[in-house]
Structure formats: C-alpha cells, structure tokens
PDB file of C-alpha atoms in Angstrom:
ATOM      1  CA  UNK A   1     -31.418  47.056   8.445  1.00 70.00           C
ATOM      2  CA  UNK A   2     -30.339  45.222  11.574  1.00 86.00           C
ATOM      3  CA  UNK A   3     -26.827  43.881  12.023  1.00 87.00           C
ATOM      4  CA  UNK A   4     -28.254  40.451  12.873  1.00 90.00           C
ATOM      5  CA  UNK A   5     -30.122  40.265   9.571  1.00 90.00           C
ATOM      6  CA  UNK A   6     -27.013  41.318   7.625  1.00 88.00           C
ATOM      7  CA  UNK A   7     -24.922  38.744   9.479  1.00 91.00           C
ATOM      8  CA  UNK A   8     -27.392  35.941   8.709  1.00 92.00           C
ATOM      9  CA  UNK A   9     -27.537  37.007   5.046  1.00 91.00           C
ATOM     10  CA  UNK A  10     -23.749  37.125   4.854  1.00 90.00           C
ATOM     11  CA  UNK A  11     -23.473  33.661   6.432  1.00 94.00           C
ATOM     12  CA  UNK A  12     -25.800  32.140   3.822  1.00 94.00           C
ATOM     13  CA  UNK A  13     -24.110  34.109   1.019  1.00 92.00           C
ATOM     14  CA  UNK A  14     -20.665  32.804   1.931  1.00 93.00           C
ATOM     15  CA  UNK A  15     -21.927  29.284   2.516  1.00 94.00           C
ATOM     16  CA  UNK A  16     -23.600  29.221  -0.894  1.00 93.00           C
ATOM     17  CA  UNK A  17     -20.424  30.593  -2.498  1.00 91.00           C
ATOM     18  CA  UNK A  18     -18.348  27.846  -0.927  1.00 92.00           C
ATOM     19  CA  UNK A  19     -20.744  25.110  -2.096  1.00 91.00           C
ATOM     20  CA  UNK A  20     -21.096  26.469  -5.657  1.00 88.00           C
ATOM     21  CA  UNK A  21     -17.509  27.565  -6.424  1.00 89.00           C
ATOM     22  CA  UNK A  22     -15.972  24.829  -4.277  1.00 89.00           C
ATOM     23  CA  UNK A  23     -17.991  22.162  -6.040  1.00 85.00           C
ATOM     24  CA  UNK A  24     -16.965  23.480  -9.418  1.00 84.00           C
ATOM     25  CA  UNK A  25     -13.306  23.618  -8.474  1.00 87.00           C
ATOM     26  CA  UNK A  26     -13.326  20.094  -6.979  1.00 87.00           C
ATOM     27  CA  UNK A  27     -15.080  18.764 -10.072  1.00 81.00           C
ATOM     28  CA  UNK A  28     -12.647  20.370 -12.506  1.00 82.00           C
ATOM     29  CA  UNK A  29      -9.382  19.766 -10.591  1.00 86.00           C
ATOM     30  CA  UNK A  30     -10.040  16.386  -8.962  1.00 83.00           C
ATOM     31  CA  UNK A  31     -13.047  14.517 -10.305  1.00 79.00           C
ATOM     32  CA  UNK A  32     -12.749  15.089 -14.095  1.00 76.00           C
ATOM     33  CA  UNK A  33      -9.052  14.120 -14.429  1.00 79.00           C
ATOM     34  CA  UNK A  34      -9.502  10.898 -12.430  1.00 78.00           C
ATOM     35  CA  UNK A  35     -12.767   9.994 -14.192  1.00 74.00           C
ATOM     36  CA  UNK A  36     -11.160  10.571 -17.596  1.00 72.00           C
ATOM     37  CA  UNK A  37      -8.329   8.176 -16.675  1.00 76.00           C
ATOM     38  CA  UNK A  38     -10.810   5.599 -15.362  1.00 73.00           C
ATOM     39  CA  UNK A  39     -13.096   5.941 -18.369  1.00 70.00           C
ATOM     40  CA  UNK A  40     -10.209   5.100 -20.679  1.00 69.00           C
ATOM     41  CA  UNK A  41      -9.984   1.724 -18.977  1.00 68.00           C
ATOM     42  CA  UNK A  42     -13.720   1.142 -18.296  1.00 69.00           C
ATOM     43  CA  UNK A  43     -16.370   3.138 -20.161  1.00 63.00           C
ATOM     44  CA  UNK A  44     -19.054   1.839 -17.825  1.00 68.00           C
ATOM     45  CA  UNK A  45     -17.707   4.193 -15.141  1.00 69.00           C
ATOM     46  CA  UNK A  46     -19.505   6.966 -16.985  1.00 71.00           C
ATOM     47  CA  UNK A  47     -22.571   6.008 -14.923  1.00 73.00           C
ATOM     48  CA  UNK A  48     -20.666   6.961 -11.782  1.00 75.00           C
ATOM     49  CA  UNK A  49     -19.949  10.379 -13.221  1.00 74.00           C
ATOM     50  CA  UNK A  50     -23.613  10.708 -14.165  1.00 77.00           C
ATOM     51  CA  UNK A  51     -24.666   9.912 -10.601  1.00 80.00           C
ATOM     52  CA  UNK A  52     -22.176  12.401  -9.188  1.00 80.00           C
ATOM     53  CA  UNK A  53     -23.439  15.092 -11.528  1.00 80.00           C
ATOM     54  CA  UNK A  54     -27.048  14.411 -10.625  1.00 84.00           C
ATOM     55  CA  UNK A  55     -26.212  14.708  -6.914  1.00 87.00           C
ATOM     56  CA  UNK A  56     -24.256  17.963  -7.299  1.00 86.00           C
ATOM     57  CA  UNK A  57     -26.580  19.690  -9.749  1.00 87.00           C
ATOM     58  CA  UNK A  58     -29.407  20.444  -7.229  1.00 89.00           C
ATOM     59  CA  UNK A  59     -26.869  21.703  -4.676  1.00 89.00           C
ATOM     60  CA  UNK A  60     -25.327  23.925  -7.306  1.00 88.00           C
ATOM     61  CA  UNK A  61     -28.675  25.335  -8.421  1.00 90.00           C
ATOM     62  CA  UNK A  62     -29.872  25.976  -4.854  1.00 92.00           C
ATOM     63  CA  UNK A  63     -26.559  27.617  -3.982  1.00 92.00           C
ATOM     64  CA  UNK A  64     -26.805  29.895  -7.002  1.00 90.00           C
ATOM     65  CA  UNK A  65     -30.353  30.909  -6.061  1.00 92.00           C
ATOM     66  CA  UNK A  66     -29.233  31.640  -2.475  1.00 94.00           C
ATOM     67  CA  UNK A  67     -26.298  33.655  -3.857  1.00 91.00           C
ATOM     68  CA  UNK A  68     -28.599  35.809  -5.971  1.00 91.00           C
ATOM     69  CA  UNK A  69     -31.097  36.493  -3.170  1.00 92.00           C
ATOM     70  CA  UNK A  70     -28.553  37.139  -0.418  1.00 94.00           C
ATOM     71  CA  UNK A  71     -26.267  39.031  -2.801  1.00 90.00           C
ATOM     72  CA  UNK A  72     -29.034  41.469  -3.736  1.00 89.00           C
ATOM     73  CA  UNK A  73     -29.829  41.868  -0.051  1.00 88.00           C
ATOM     74  CA  UNK A  74     -26.189  42.503   0.817  1.00 88.00           C
ATOM     75  CA  UNK A  75     -25.698  44.893  -2.130  1.00 88.00           C
ATOM     76  CA  UNK A  76     -28.694  47.095  -1.318  1.00 87.00           C
ATOM     77  CA  UNK A  77     -27.663  47.231   2.337  1.00 85.00           C
ATOM     78  CA  UNK A  78     -24.168  48.425   1.492  1.00 84.00           C
ATOM     79  CA  UNK A  79     -23.541  52.180   2.027  1.00 83.00           C
ATOM     80  CA  UNK A  80     -21.693  52.353  -1.338  1.00 86.00           C
ATOM     81  CA  UNK A  81     -24.823  51.262  -3.215  1.00 85.00           C
ATOM     82  CA  UNK A  82     -26.318  54.294  -4.988  1.00 84.00           C
ATOM     83  CA  UNK A  83     -29.057  52.582  -6.979  1.00 83.00           C
ATOM     84  CA  UNK A  84     -29.422  50.288  -9.993  1.00 84.00           C
ATOM     85  CA  UNK A  85     -27.236  51.122 -12.987  1.00 83.00           C
ATOM     86  CA  UNK A  86     -25.458  53.882 -11.062  1.00 83.00           C
ATOM     87  CA  UNK A  87     -21.725  53.315 -11.416  1.00 86.00           C
ATOM     88  CA  UNK A  88     -20.307  56.474  -9.869  1.00 88.00           C
ATOM     89  CA  UNK A  89     -17.839  54.812  -7.524  1.00 90.00           C
ATOM     90  CA  UNK A  90     -15.224  52.043  -7.677  1.00 91.00           C
ATOM     91  CA  UNK A  91     -17.320  49.709  -5.490  1.00 89.00           C
ATOM     92  CA  UNK A  92     -20.228  49.760  -7.939  1.00 89.00           C
ATOM     93  CA  UNK A  93     -17.922  49.093 -10.899  1.00 91.00           C
ATOM     94  CA  UNK A  94     -16.339  46.107  -9.127  1.00 92.00           C
ATOM     95  CA  UNK A  95     -19.801  44.761  -8.241  1.00 89.00           C
ATOM     96  CA  UNK A  96     -20.837  45.112 -11.902  1.00 91.00           C
ATOM     97  CA  UNK A  97     -17.761  43.100 -12.988  1.00 92.00           C
ATOM     98  CA  UNK A  98     -18.543  40.464 -10.351  1.00 90.00           C
ATOM     99  CA  UNK A  99     -22.130  40.208 -11.602  1.00 90.00           C
ATOM    100  CA  UNK A 100     -20.999  39.852 -15.205  1.00 93.00           C
ATOM    101  CA  UNK A 101     -18.655  36.999 -14.216  1.00 91.00           C
ATOM    102  CA  UNK A 102     -21.466  35.290 -12.234  1.00 88.00           C
ATOM    103  CA  UNK A 103     -23.886  35.617 -15.164  1.00 91.00           C
ATOM    104  CA  UNK A 104     -21.314  34.054 -17.511  1.00 92.00           C
ATOM    105  CA  UNK A 105     -20.681  31.211 -15.068  1.00 87.00           C
ATOM    106  CA  UNK A 106     -24.413  30.618 -14.518  1.00 87.00           C
ATOM    107  CA  UNK A 107     -25.087  30.651 -18.260  1.00 89.00           C
ATOM    108  CA  UNK A 108     -22.242  28.170 -18.797  1.00 87.00           C
ATOM    109  CA  UNK A 109     -23.771  25.956 -16.111  1.00 83.00           C
ATOM    110  CA  UNK A 110     -27.204  26.108 -17.753  1.00 85.00           C
ATOM    111  CA  UNK A 111     -25.740  25.173 -21.117  1.00 86.00           C
ATOM    112  CA  UNK A 112     -23.825  22.311 -19.518  1.00 82.00           C
ATOM    113  CA  UNK A 113     -26.907  21.040 -17.626  1.00 82.00           C
ATOM    114  CA  UNK A 114     -29.438  21.422 -20.422  1.00 83.00           C
ATOM    115  CA  UNK A 115     -27.476  20.874 -23.658  1.00 84.00           C
ATOM    116  CA  UNK A 116     -24.097  19.214 -23.229  1.00 79.00           C
ATOM    117  CA  UNK A 117     -24.860  16.696 -20.468  1.00 78.00           C
ATOM    118  CA  UNK A 118     -28.037  15.335 -22.100  1.00 81.00           C
ATOM    119  CA  UNK A 119     -26.173  14.980 -25.403  1.00 79.00           C
ATOM    120  CA  UNK A 120     -23.356  13.084 -23.673  1.00 74.00           C
ATOM    121  CA  UNK A 121     -25.873  10.815 -21.931  1.00 76.00           C
ATOM    122  CA  UNK A 122     -27.579  10.001 -25.254  1.00 79.00           C
ATOM    123  CA  UNK A 123     -24.239   9.325 -26.932  1.00 77.00           C
ATOM    124  CA  UNK A 124     -23.156   7.028 -24.086  1.00 73.00           C
ATOM    125  CA  UNK A 125     -26.415   5.083 -24.228  1.00 74.00           C
ATOM    126  CA  UNK A 126     -26.027   4.628 -27.976  1.00 77.00           C
ATOM    127  CA  UNK A 127     -22.415   3.468 -27.602  1.00 74.00           C
ATOM    128  CA  UNK A 128     -23.432   0.974 -24.921  1.00 72.00           C
ATOM    129  CA  UNK A 129     -26.059  -0.446 -27.251  1.00 76.00           C
ATOM    130  CA  UNK A 130     -23.511  -0.659 -30.081  1.00 73.00           C
ATOM    131  CA  UNK A 131     -25.198   2.044 -32.209  1.00 68.00           C
ATOM    132  CA  UNK A 132     -22.654   4.805 -31.782  1.00 56.00           C
TER     133      UNK A 132
END
C-alpha cells in the first residue's frame, strides 16, 4: 500500500476522532452543565439543547463511520497485524482493547440516540402541555 494512501487514511481517521471524541467531551464538560443550570431557570431552553443534539448527531455518526472504515484500513496495513482474531503480540491485544472501548461507546451512543433522547423529548412535550 502506498504511503500517500496511508497518509490520507490517517488524516481522515484522526480528523474523525477529533470530531467524535471532541464533540462528546465538549458536550459533557461544557454544554450539559450550563444547559442544566439554564434549564433550572427556564425549561423552554430544552429546545436549544434539542437543536444542538440534532446538529451534532449526524456529525457524530459520520465520524464514527469514517473511523471504522479508515481504522480497518490502517489496521490491515500495519506490519503488526497478523490476521483477524490473532492476538499473538502486544499491538494486537491493545487494538482489541481499543475496539472493545469503541464498541461500548458506539452502543452507548445508539442507546442515547434511539431510546433515551426520544423518551426525553416525549416527556418534555407532555410537560409543556401540562400532562406530565
């Protein structure tokens, strides 16, 4: 595999990592605490949080897809890669641990996007209509 192709793949891999992990960190450390304080004073600000989530969600999902594709490309191009489910060196064990962590994070994101967020949106709508 050419060095140029590996460099392009690595660029997109790192960029997607920055968008995905950076977005999660910013959301948890900056956005959520401030929104929670603001929501205590004005529950209607929940709509702002909803708009922010809807803008970040596609970026997050695209970044995760890019991470998977470029990560597989990078992994198979690495000289330490000895095949699927072959964990005979430290590199392959560390990559396995990294993949387990990514799967847990992605599964958590799917649960948040498809279960928790819709339930919160329904609850908020009911509260706004005086039924909650």
